[in-house]
Amino acid sequence: MPGAAAGTAATGAGSSGAAAAGMLPAQEAAKIYHTNYVRNSRAIGVLWAIFTICFAIVNVVCFIQPYWIGDGVDTPQAGYFGLFHYCIGNGFSRELTCRGSFTDFSSLPSGAFKAASFFIGLSMMLIIACIVCFILFFFCNTATVYKICAWMQLTSAACLVLGCMIFPDGWDSDEVKRMCGEKTDKYTLGACSVRWAYILAIIGILDALILSFLAFVLGNRQDSLLAEELKLENKGKLRASVSRTASVALFCKDNIHLHLKIKILIKIAFTAMP
């Protein structure tokens, strides 16, 4: 009889172990999926940070370089214009006379150039501040930092759009007409042509919009990742609690059966005594 009780206990323990073994593949699959999810999110985050730095370099170059518009084959004078710095020839020699400074807005030939310089400069400062915010990844919630950077990048893109749209409004200034001809007017370049810095600024707008969208996606993925981690942790705790409860119940049941069988054996032994 005690052997039968031991066999019952062994059978119960074996069935419990088989149930636990049956749960392992699902847990392992969930763990592998979670690990790959985290690894992919981090890889995309690193690429996002690298391209953000590249966009900041593009923004600084567009702000500093004076090659937004320039002379052409039929222009009266040689020269080129930037946001706040421009150089124009005098017609008698190949030397260019350069003027304009960001620290001295009064030297700019048009109010539109001043406004464009302000917005492009603000865009540059915002993206630099976004890069500085990368430090917050070590101290704050990752999803929150991504969303802060996303709003900064979106605002930077908006400032770039304003700068690129306002800049042609100053093409009717006397200095631009002196270089590009009398046919030059607002949003009409006459004999001049658009240079690479202006084109790079337009490309930068698309870059900033893509980066801000990606930052929002990464922030939302981090939120879902945290929720999934909590869910997995709670599931693990629940399963462990259920397993412990089942083990305790099985142990108590086996002990009760064993005590009953021992009592029966004792009664039989006393009954058989003369």
mmCIF file of C-alpha atoms in Angstrom:
data_model
loop_
_atom_site.group_PDB
_atom_site.id
_atom_site.type_symbol
_atom_site.label_atom_id
_atom_site.label_comp_id
_atom_site.label_asym_id
_atom_site.label_seq_id
_atom_site.Cartn_x
_atom_site.Cartn_y
_atom_site.Cartn_z
ATOM 1 C CA MET A 1 0.000 0.000 0.000
ATOM 2 C CA PRO A 2 2.718 2.592 0.806
ATOM 3 C CA GLY A 3 4.358 1.619 -2.499
ATOM 4 C CA ALA A 4 1.103 2.381 -4.293
ATOM 5 C CA ALA A 5 0.966 5.796 -2.583
ATOM 6 C CA ALA A 6 4.523 6.521 -3.650
ATOM 7 C CA GLY A 7 3.631 5.467 -7.191
ATOM 8 C CA THR A 8 0.659 7.828 -7.164
ATOM 9 C CA ALA A 9 2.881 10.700 -5.994
ATOM 10 C CA ALA A 10 5.465 9.901 -8.669
ATOM 11 C CA THR A 11 2.746 9.777 -11.325
ATOM 12 C CA GLY A 12 1.393 13.183 -10.199
ATOM 13 C CA ALA A 13 4.858 14.714 -10.206
ATOM 14 C CA GLY A 14 5.529 13.249 -13.653
ATOM 15 C CA SER A 15 2.321 14.715 -15.071
ATOM 16 C CA SER A 16 3.182 18.107 -13.533
ATOM 17 C CA GLY A 17 6.660 17.970 -15.082
ATOM 18 C CA ALA A 18 5.193 17.000 -18.452
ATOM 19 C CA ALA A 19 2.818 19.973 -18.307
ATOM 20 C CA ALA A 20 5.714 22.305 -17.483
ATOM 21 C CA ALA A 21 7.770 20.803 -20.324
ATOM 22 C CA GLY A 22 4.828 21.350 -22.650
ATOM 23 C CA MET A 23 4.810 25.065 -21.764
ATOM 24 C CA LEU A 24 8.517 25.574 -22.410
ATOM 25 C CA PRO A 25 8.445 25.808 -26.251
ATOM 26 C CA ALA A 26 5.875 28.649 -26.183
ATOM 27 C CA GLN A 27 7.861 30.512 -23.533
ATOM 28 C CA GLU A 28 11.094 30.052 -25.481
ATOM 29 C CA ALA A 29 9.450 31.284 -28.699
ATOM 30 C CA ALA A 30 8.113 34.365 -26.913
ATOM 31 C CA LYS A 31 11.526 35.035 -25.413
ATOM 32 C CA ILE A 32 13.277 34.708 -28.803
ATOM 33 C CA TYR A 33 10.713 37.016 -30.434
ATOM 34 C CA HIS A 34 11.136 39.563 -27.652
ATOM 35 C CA THR A 35 14.949 39.455 -27.967
ATOM 36 C CA ASN A 36 14.819 39.965 -31.742
ATOM 37 C CA TYR A 37 12.305 42.779 -31.290
ATOM 38 C CA VAL A 38 14.608 44.614 -28.880
ATOM 39 C CA ARG A 39 17.666 44.050 -31.098
ATOM 40 C CA ASN A 40 15.905 45.377 -34.219
ATOM 41 C CA SER A 41 14.580 48.424 -32.362
ATOM 42 C CA ARG A 42 18.047 49.287 -31.119
ATOM 43 C CA ALA A 43 19.574 48.862 -34.591
ATOM 44 C CA ILE A 44 16.967 51.163 -36.148
ATOM 45 C CA GLY A 45 17.498 53.649 -33.316
ATOM 46 C CA VAL A 46 21.246 53.743 -33.995
ATOM 47 C CA LEU A 47 20.622 54.372 -37.716
ATOM 48 C CA TRP A 48 18.140 57.113 -36.828
ATOM 49 C CA ALA A 49 20.744 58.805 -34.611
ATOM 50 C CA ILE A 50 23.407 58.599 -37.348
ATOM 51 C CA PHE A 51 21.106 60.118 -39.976
ATOM 52 C CA THR A 52 20.067 62.821 -37.506
ATOM 53 C CA ILE A 53 23.720 63.826 -37.163
ATOM 54 C CA CYS A 54 24.046 63.793 -40.973
ATOM 55 C CA PHE A 55 20.997 66.037 -41.268
ATOM 56 C CA ALA A 56 22.512 68.441 -38.734
ATOM 57 C CA ILE A 57 25.654 68.671 -40.885
ATOM 58 C CA VAL A 58 23.515 69.341 -43.973
ATOM 59 C CA ASN A 59 21.614 72.039 -42.096
ATOM 60 C CA VAL A 60 24.795 73.782 -40.949
ATOM 61 C CA VAL A 61 26.241 73.670 -44.480
ATOM 62 C CA CYS A 62 23.058 75.161 -45.970
ATOM 63 C CA PHE A 63 23.074 77.925 -43.387
ATOM 64 C CA ILE A 64 26.727 78.888 -43.805
ATOM 65 C CA GLN A 65 27.403 78.417 -47.520
ATOM 66 C CA PRO A 66 26.511 81.396 -49.760
ATOM 67 C CA TYR A 67 25.628 79.298 -52.796
ATOM 68 C CA TRP A 68 21.839 79.465 -52.851
ATOM 69 C CA ILE A 69 21.626 81.317 -56.179
ATOM 70 C CA GLY A 70 24.381 82.295 -58.579
ATOM 71 C CA ASP A 71 25.252 83.812 -61.925
ATOM 72 C CA GLY A 72 24.690 82.189 -65.287
ATOM 73 C CA VAL A 73 25.979 82.544 -68.830
ATOM 74 C CA ASP A 74 23.934 85.676 -69.632
ATOM 75 C CA THR A 75 24.073 87.474 -66.276
ATOM 76 C CA PRO A 76 25.307 91.083 -66.270
ATOM 77 C CA GLN A 77 27.585 90.433 -63.304
ATOM 78 C CA ALA A 78 29.292 87.405 -61.820
ATOM 79 C CA GLY A 79 28.485 86.460 -58.253
ATOM 80 C CA TYR A 80 26.461 84.352 -55.857
ATOM 81 C CA PHE A 81 23.997 84.818 -53.000
ATOM 82 C CA GLY A 82 23.463 82.969 -49.752
ATOM 83 C CA LEU A 83 21.158 83.599 -46.835
ATOM 84 C CA PHE A 84 23.180 86.411 -45.284
ATOM 85 C CA HIS A 85 26.356 86.607 -47.367
ATOM 86 C CA TYR A 86 26.713 87.522 -51.028
ATOM 87 C CA CYS A 87 29.433 88.414 -53.515
ATOM 88 C CA ILE A 88 28.960 90.406 -56.750
ATOM 89 C CA GLY A 89 31.453 91.512 -59.392
ATOM 90 C CA ASN A 90 31.887 95.172 -60.321
ATOM 91 C CA GLY A 91 32.020 94.670 -64.090
ATOM 92 C CA PHE A 92 35.557 95.952 -64.516
ATOM 93 C CA SER A 93 37.524 93.048 -63.036
ATOM 94 C CA ARG A 94 37.069 89.438 -62.045
ATOM 95 C CA GLU A 95 37.270 90.273 -58.357
ATOM 96 C CA LEU A 96 34.051 89.918 -56.385
ATOM 97 C CA THR A 97 32.924 92.329 -53.714
ATOM 98 C CA CYS A 98 31.513 90.367 -50.764
ATOM 99 C CA ARG A 99 29.090 91.724 -48.181
ATOM 100 C CA GLY A 100 26.680 90.561 -45.536
ATOM 101 C CA SER A 101 26.966 89.026 -42.092
ATOM 102 C CA PHE A 102 24.554 87.143 -39.854
ATOM 103 C CA THR A 103 25.543 89.332 -36.912
ATOM 104 C CA ASP A 104 24.676 92.467 -38.896
ATOM 105 C CA PHE A 105 21.214 92.132 -40.415
ATOM 106 C CA SER A 106 21.356 95.694 -41.730
ATOM 107 C CA SER A 107 23.885 94.552 -44.335
ATOM 108 C CA LEU A 108 21.403 92.136 -45.935
ATOM 109 C CA PRO A 109 19.837 93.466 -49.151
ATOM 110 C CA SER A 110 16.270 92.303 -48.416
ATOM 111 C CA GLY A 111 13.932 91.713 -45.507
ATOM 112 C CA ALA A 112 13.085 88.319 -47.016
ATOM 113 C CA PHE A 113 16.744 87.314 -46.747
ATOM 114 C CA LYS A 114 16.703 88.334 -43.074
ATOM 115 C CA ALA A 115 13.599 86.244 -42.364
ATOM 116 C CA ALA A 116 14.979 83.262 -44.293
ATOM 117 C CA SER A 117 18.268 83.512 -42.372
ATOM 118 C CA PHE A 118 16.367 83.531 -39.081
ATOM 119 C CA PHE A 119 14.262 80.446 -39.872
ATOM 120 C CA ILE A 120 17.136 78.413 -41.339
ATOM 121 C CA GLY A 121 19.267 79.368 -38.314
ATOM 122 C CA LEU A 122 16.449 78.329 -35.969
ATOM 123 C CA SER A 123 16.174 75.010 -37.810
ATOM 124 C CA MET A 124 19.907 74.479 -37.321
ATOM 125 C CA MET A 125 19.701 75.247 -33.592
ATOM 126 C CA LEU A 126 16.761 72.876 -33.131
ATOM 127 C CA ILE A 127 18.515 69.931 -34.754
ATOM 128 C CA ILE A 128 21.672 70.599 -32.726
ATOM 129 C CA ALA A 129 19.519 70.667 -29.567
ATOM 130 C CA CYS A 130 17.996 67.352 -30.699
ATOM 131 C CA ILE A 131 21.476 65.805 -30.855
ATOM 132 C CA VAL A 132 22.249 67.163 -27.376
ATOM 133 C CA CYS A 133 19.058 65.446 -26.172
ATOM 134 C CA PHE A 134 20.648 62.087 -27.011
ATOM 135 C CA ILE A 135 22.235 62.317 -23.550
ATOM 136 C CA LEU A 136 18.743 61.934 -22.067
ATOM 137 C CA PHE A 137 18.633 58.319 -23.275
ATOM 138 C CA PHE A 138 20.876 57.459 -20.309
ATOM 139 C CA PHE A 139 18.617 59.139 -17.730
ATOM 140 C CA CYS A 140 15.012 59.236 -18.993
ATOM 141 C CA ASN A 141 12.403 56.979 -20.518
ATOM 142 C CA THR A 142 13.509 56.024 -24.048
ATOM 143 C CA ALA A 143 10.055 56.500 -25.574
ATOM 144 C CA THR A 144 9.783 60.012 -24.122
ATOM 145 C CA VAL A 145 13.192 61.027 -25.513
ATOM 146 C CA TYR A 146 12.278 59.721 -28.967
ATOM 147 C CA LYS A 147 9.086 61.771 -28.965
ATOM 148 C CA ILE A 148 10.882 64.928 -27.797
ATOM 149 C CA CYS A 149 13.413 64.530 -30.616
ATOM 150 C CA ALA A 150 10.606 63.831 -33.088
ATOM 151 C CA TRP A 151 8.886 67.124 -32.271
ATOM 152 C CA MET A 152 12.212 68.968 -32.544
ATOM 153 C CA GLN A 153 12.885 67.441 -35.957
ATOM 154 C CA LEU A 154 9.379 68.207 -37.153
ATOM 155 C CA THR A 155 9.732 71.840 -36.033
ATOM 156 C CA SER A 156 13.154 71.997 -37.698
ATOM 157 C CA ALA A 157 11.589 70.780 -40.951
ATOM 158 C CA ALA A 158 8.860 73.440 -40.659
ATOM 159 C CA CYS A 159 11.500 76.150 -40.200
ATOM 160 C CA LEU A 160 13.371 74.867 -43.252
ATOM 161 C CA VAL A 161 10.160 75.013 -45.285
ATOM 162 C CA LEU A 162 9.549 78.612 -44.209
ATOM 163 C CA GLY A 163 13.140 79.611 -44.980
ATOM 164 C CA CYS A 164 13.085 78.033 -48.446
ATOM 165 C CA MET A 165 9.708 79.628 -49.256
ATOM 166 C CA ILE A 166 10.604 83.111 -47.985
ATOM 167 C CA PHE A 167 14.068 83.320 -49.592
ATOM 168 C CA PRO A 168 12.809 83.795 -53.217
ATOM 169 C CA ASP A 169 10.663 86.709 -52.034
ATOM 170 C CA GLY A 170 13.871 88.773 -51.819
ATOM 171 C CA TRP A 171 14.975 88.218 -55.408
ATOM 172 C CA ASP A 172 13.506 91.572 -56.432
ATOM 173 C CA SER A 173 16.147 93.475 -54.415
ATOM 174 C CA ASP A 174 18.516 95.836 -56.219
ATOM 175 C CA GLU A 175 21.598 93.730 -55.486
ATOM 176 C CA VAL A 176 20.057 90.585 -56.969
ATOM 177 C CA LYS A 177 18.856 92.508 -60.025
ATOM 178 C CA ARG A 178 22.346 93.919 -60.498
ATOM 179 C CA MET A 179 23.677 90.381 -60.793
ATOM 180 C CA CYS A 180 20.771 88.612 -62.510
ATOM 181 C CA GLY A 181 19.338 91.353 -64.731
ATOM 182 C CA GLU A 182 16.231 93.519 -64.771
ATOM 183 C CA LYS A 183 13.945 90.603 -65.565
ATOM 184 C CA THR A 184 14.548 89.281 -62.075
ATOM 185 C CA ASP A 185 11.571 89.540 -59.731
ATOM 186 C CA LYS A 186 10.090 87.767 -56.714
ATOM 187 C CA TYR A 187 10.223 84.012 -57.326
ATOM 188 C CA THR A 188 11.737 84.713 -60.785
ATOM 189 C CA LEU A 189 15.507 84.468 -61.123
ATOM 190 C CA GLY A 190 15.938 85.975 -64.562
ATOM 191 C CA ALA A 191 19.355 85.007 -65.965
ATOM 192 C CA CYS A 192 20.600 83.486 -62.686
ATOM 193 C CA SER A 193 20.209 79.907 -61.531
ATOM 194 C CA VAL A 194 19.575 77.987 -58.325
ATOM 195 C CA ARG A 195 22.755 76.624 -56.747
ATOM 196 C CA TRP A 196 23.465 73.456 -54.751
ATOM 197 C CA ALA A 197 22.929 74.888 -51.239
ATOM 198 C CA TYR A 198 19.288 75.714 -52.014
ATOM 199 C CA ILE A 199 18.715 72.239 -53.461
ATOM 200 C CA LEU A 200 20.412 70.687 -50.430
ATOM 201 C CA ALA A 201 18.073 72.631 -48.126
ATOM 202 C CA ILE A 202 15.031 71.244 -49.973
ATOM 203 C CA ILE A 203 16.431 67.715 -49.642
ATOM 204 C CA GLY A 204 16.987 68.462 -45.946
ATOM 205 C CA ILE A 205 13.258 69.126 -45.538
ATOM 206 C CA LEU A 206 12.427 65.616 -46.732
ATOM 207 C CA ASP A 207 15.172 64.192 -44.537
ATOM 208 C CA ALA A 208 13.840 65.959 -41.431
ATOM 209 C CA LEU A 209 10.271 64.810 -42.099
ATOM 210 C CA ILE A 210 11.371 61.179 -42.511
ATOM 211 C CA LEU A 211 13.504 61.341 -39.355
ATOM 212 C CA SER A 212 10.690 62.839 -37.280
ATOM 213 C CA PHE A 213 8.248 60.171 -38.524
ATOM 214 C CA LEU A 214 10.765 57.443 -37.685
ATOM 215 C CA ALA A 215 11.311 58.929 -34.210
ATOM 216 C CA PHE A 216 7.558 58.864 -33.533
ATOM 217 C CA VAL A 217 7.421 55.215 -34.674
ATOM 218 C CA LEU A 218 10.375 54.285 -32.450
ATOM 219 C CA GLY A 219 8.782 56.064 -29.490
ATOM 220 C CA ASN A 220 5.516 54.171 -29.947
ATOM 221 C CA ARG A 221 7.407 50.885 -30.357
ATOM 222 C CA GLN A 222 9.229 51.534 -27.102
ATOM 223 C CA ASP A 223 5.875 52.051 -25.376
ATOM 224 C CA SER A 224 4.567 48.742 -26.759
ATOM 225 C CA LEU A 225 7.862 47.064 -25.846
ATOM 226 C CA LEU A 226 7.540 48.149 -22.216
ATOM 227 C CA ALA A 227 3.933 46.965 -22.141
ATOM 228 C CA GLU A 228 4.975 43.597 -23.589
ATOM 229 C CA GLU A 229 7.780 43.230 -21.045
ATOM 230 C CA LEU A 230 5.340 43.877 -18.196
ATOM 231 C CA LYS A 231 2.882 41.418 -19.727
ATOM 232 C CA LEU A 232 5.529 38.693 -20.021
ATOM 233 C CA GLU A 233 6.708 39.366 -16.484
ATOM 234 C CA ASN A 234 3.174 39.143 -15.105
ATOM 235 C CA LYS A 235 2.560 35.934 -17.062
ATOM 236 C CA GLY A 236 5.742 34.423 -15.665
ATOM 237 C CA LYS A 237 4.767 35.344 -12.112
ATOM 238 C CA LEU A 238 1.251 33.966 -12.619
ATOM 239 C CA ARG A 239 2.542 30.675 -14.022
ATOM 240 C CA ALA A 240 5.058 30.325 -11.208
ATOM 241 C CA SER A 241 2.325 30.990 -8.640
ATOM 242 C CA VAL A 242 -0.024 28.465 -10.272
ATOM 243 C CA SER A 243 2.767 25.877 -10.435
ATOM 244 C CA ARG A 244 3.619 26.366 -6.752
ATOM 245 C CA THR A 245 -0.060 26.127 -5.781
ATOM 246 C CA ALA A 246 -0.502 22.929 -7.809
ATOM 247 C CA SER A 247 2.617 21.388 -6.263
ATOM 248 C CA VAL A 248 1.452 22.218 -2.733
ATOM 249 C CA ALA A 249 -2.028 20.835 -3.434
ATOM 250 C CA LEU A 250 -0.585 17.622 -4.896
ATOM 251 C CA PHE A 251 1.767 17.233 -1.923
ATOM 252 C CA CYS A 252 -1.081 17.699 0.592
ATOM 253 C CA LYS A 253 -3.290 15.254 -1.304
ATOM 254 C CA ASP A 254 -0.567 12.593 -1.336
ATOM 255 C CA ASN A 255 0.070 13.107 2.395
ATOM 256 C CA ILE A 256 -3.628 12.688 3.195
ATOM 257 C CA HIS A 257 -3.780 9.446 1.203
ATOM 258 C CA LEU A 258 -0.644 8.201 2.908
ATOM 259 C CA HIS A 259 -2.002 8.977 6.406
ATOM 260 C CA LEU A 260 -5.291 7.250 5.633
ATOM 261 C CA LYS A 261 -3.495 4.150 4.395
ATOM 262 C CA ILE A 262 -1.250 4.077 7.462
ATOM 263 C CA LYS A 263 -4.316 4.291 9.748
ATOM 264 C CA ILE A 264 -5.981 1.441 7.860
ATOM 265 C CA LEU A 265 -2.842 -0.698 8.192
ATOM 266 C CA ILE A 266 -2.647 0.037 11.930
ATOM 267 C CA LYS A 267 -6.329 -0.926 12.427
ATOM 268 C CA ILE A 268 -5.800 -4.142 10.474
ATOM 269 C CA ALA A 269 -2.723 -4.921 12.567
ATOM 270 C CA PHE A 270 -4.618 -4.357 15.875
ATOM 271 C CA THR A 271 -7.569 -6.411 14.626
ATOM 272 C CA ALA A 272 -5.303 -9.339 13.712
ATOM 273 C CA MET A 273 -3.691 -9.374 17.189
ATOM 274 C CA PRO A 274 -5.026 -12.161 19.588
#
